[in-house]
Coordinates of C-alpha atoms in Angstrom, one line a residue:
X1 CA -9.1 7.5 -43.9
X2 CA -9.8 11.3 -44.3
X3 CA -7.8 13.7 -46.4
X4 CA -7.8 17.2 -45.0
X5 CA -6.8 19.7 -47.7
X6 CA -6.4 23.4 -46.8
X7 CA -5.2 26.4 -48.8
X8 CA -4.1 29.7 -47.3
X9 CA -4.0 33.2 -48.9
X10 CA -1.7 35.5 -47.0
X11 CA -1.5 39.3 -47.1
X12 CA 1.4 41.7 -47.0
X13 CA 4.5 42.2 -49.1
X14 CA 6.0 39.3 -51.0
X15 CA 8.7 39.0 -48.3
X16 CA 6.3 39.1 -45.4
X17 CA 4.1 36.5 -47.0
X18 CA 7.1 34.3 -47.9
X19 CA 8.7 34.5 -44.4
X20 CA 5.4 33.7 -42.7
X21 CA 4.8 30.8 -45.1
X22 CA 8.2 29.3 -44.5
X23 CA 7.8 29.5 -40.7
X24 CA 4.3 28.0 -41.0
X25 CA 5.5 25.2 -43.2
X26 CA 8.3 24.3 -40.7
X27 CA 5.8 24.2 -37.8
X28 CA 3.3 22.1 -39.8
X29 CA 6.0 19.7 -41.0
X30 CA 6.8 18.9 -37.4
X31 CA 3.2 18.0 -36.4
X32 CA 3.2 14.2 -37.2
X33 CA 5.7 13.7 -34.4
X34 CA 3.5 15.6 -32.0
X35 CA -0.1 14.6 -32.9
X36 CA -0.9 10.8 -32.8
X37 CA -3.9 10.9 -35.1
X38 CA -1.9 12.7 -37.8
X39 CA -0.7 9.9 -40.2
X40 CA 1.0 12.3 -42.6
X41 CA 1.1 15.9 -43.7
X42 CA 2.4 17.5 -46.9
X43 CA 2.9 21.2 -47.0
X44 CA 3.9 23.2 -50.0
X45 CA 4.4 26.9 -50.9
X46 CA 3.0 28.2 -54.2
X47 CA 5.7 28.8 -56.8
X48 CA 3.3 30.2 -59.5
X49 CA 3.3 34.0 -59.3
X50 CA 0.1 34.1 -61.4
X51 CA -1.9 32.4 -58.6
X52 CA -3.2 34.0 -55.4
X53 CA -2.9 31.2 -52.8
X54 CA 0.3 30.9 -50.9
X55 CA 0.3 27.7 -48.9
X56 CA -1.4 24.3 -49.4
X57 CA -1.4 21.4 -47.0
X58 CA -2.7 17.8 -47.3
X59 CA -3.1 15.9 -44.0
X60 CA -4.3 12.4 -43.6
X61 CA -6.0 11.2 -40.4
X62 CA -8.0 8.0 -39.7
X63 CA -11.5 9.5 -39.2
X64 CA -13.5 12.7 -39.6
X65 CA -13.5 13.1 -35.8
X66 CA -9.7 13.0 -35.9
X67 CA -9.8 16.2 -38.0
X68 CA -11.1 18.0 -35.0
X69 CA -8.6 16.3 -32.7
X70 CA -5.8 17.5 -35.0
X71 CA -7.2 21.0 -35.3
X72 CA -7.6 21.4 -31.5
X73 CA -4.2 20.0 -30.6
X74 CA -1.9 22.6 -28.9
X75 CA 0.9 22.1 -31.5
X76 CA -1.5 22.7 -34.4
X77 CA -3.0 25.8 -32.6
X78 CA 0.6 27.1 -32.2
X79 CA 1.4 26.5 -35.8
X80 CA -1.8 28.3 -36.9
X81 CA -0.9 31.3 -34.7
X82 CA 2.2 31.9 -36.9
X83 CA 0.1 33.2 -39.8
X84 CA -2.8 34.7 -37.7
X85 CA -1.8 38.3 -38.5
X86 CA -1.2 37.7 -42.2
X87 CA -3.9 35.2 -43.1
X88 CA -6.3 36.7 -45.6
X89 CA -8.3 33.7 -46.5
X90 CA -8.6 29.9 -45.9
X91 CA -10.3 27.2 -48.0
X92 CA -10.7 23.6 -46.8
X93 CA -12.0 20.3 -48.1
X94 CA -12.2 17.1 -46.0
X95 CA -13.2 13.9 -47.6
X96 CA -13.1 10.1 -47.0
X97 CA -10.7 8.3 -49.2

């Protein structure tokens, strides 16, 4: 089993970042029903104003190869497009658990 953990830093006003993050979260939350290899996903928005990152997700897939399957799935690509214009940075860790 692989955990795929990703953090996103968004740019723009607080309202722009919050609106984009909420739309992104809703799209990501719907992915387990659309992507067979995606066993689960947890998406959260940062509530600590002292921190810089806006969104974090933890996804679980069976194998490292499934991370690529998940990433290339059209539903995931569409979700990622939601924040394309406001994404400032992305950090990712994938590990076997």
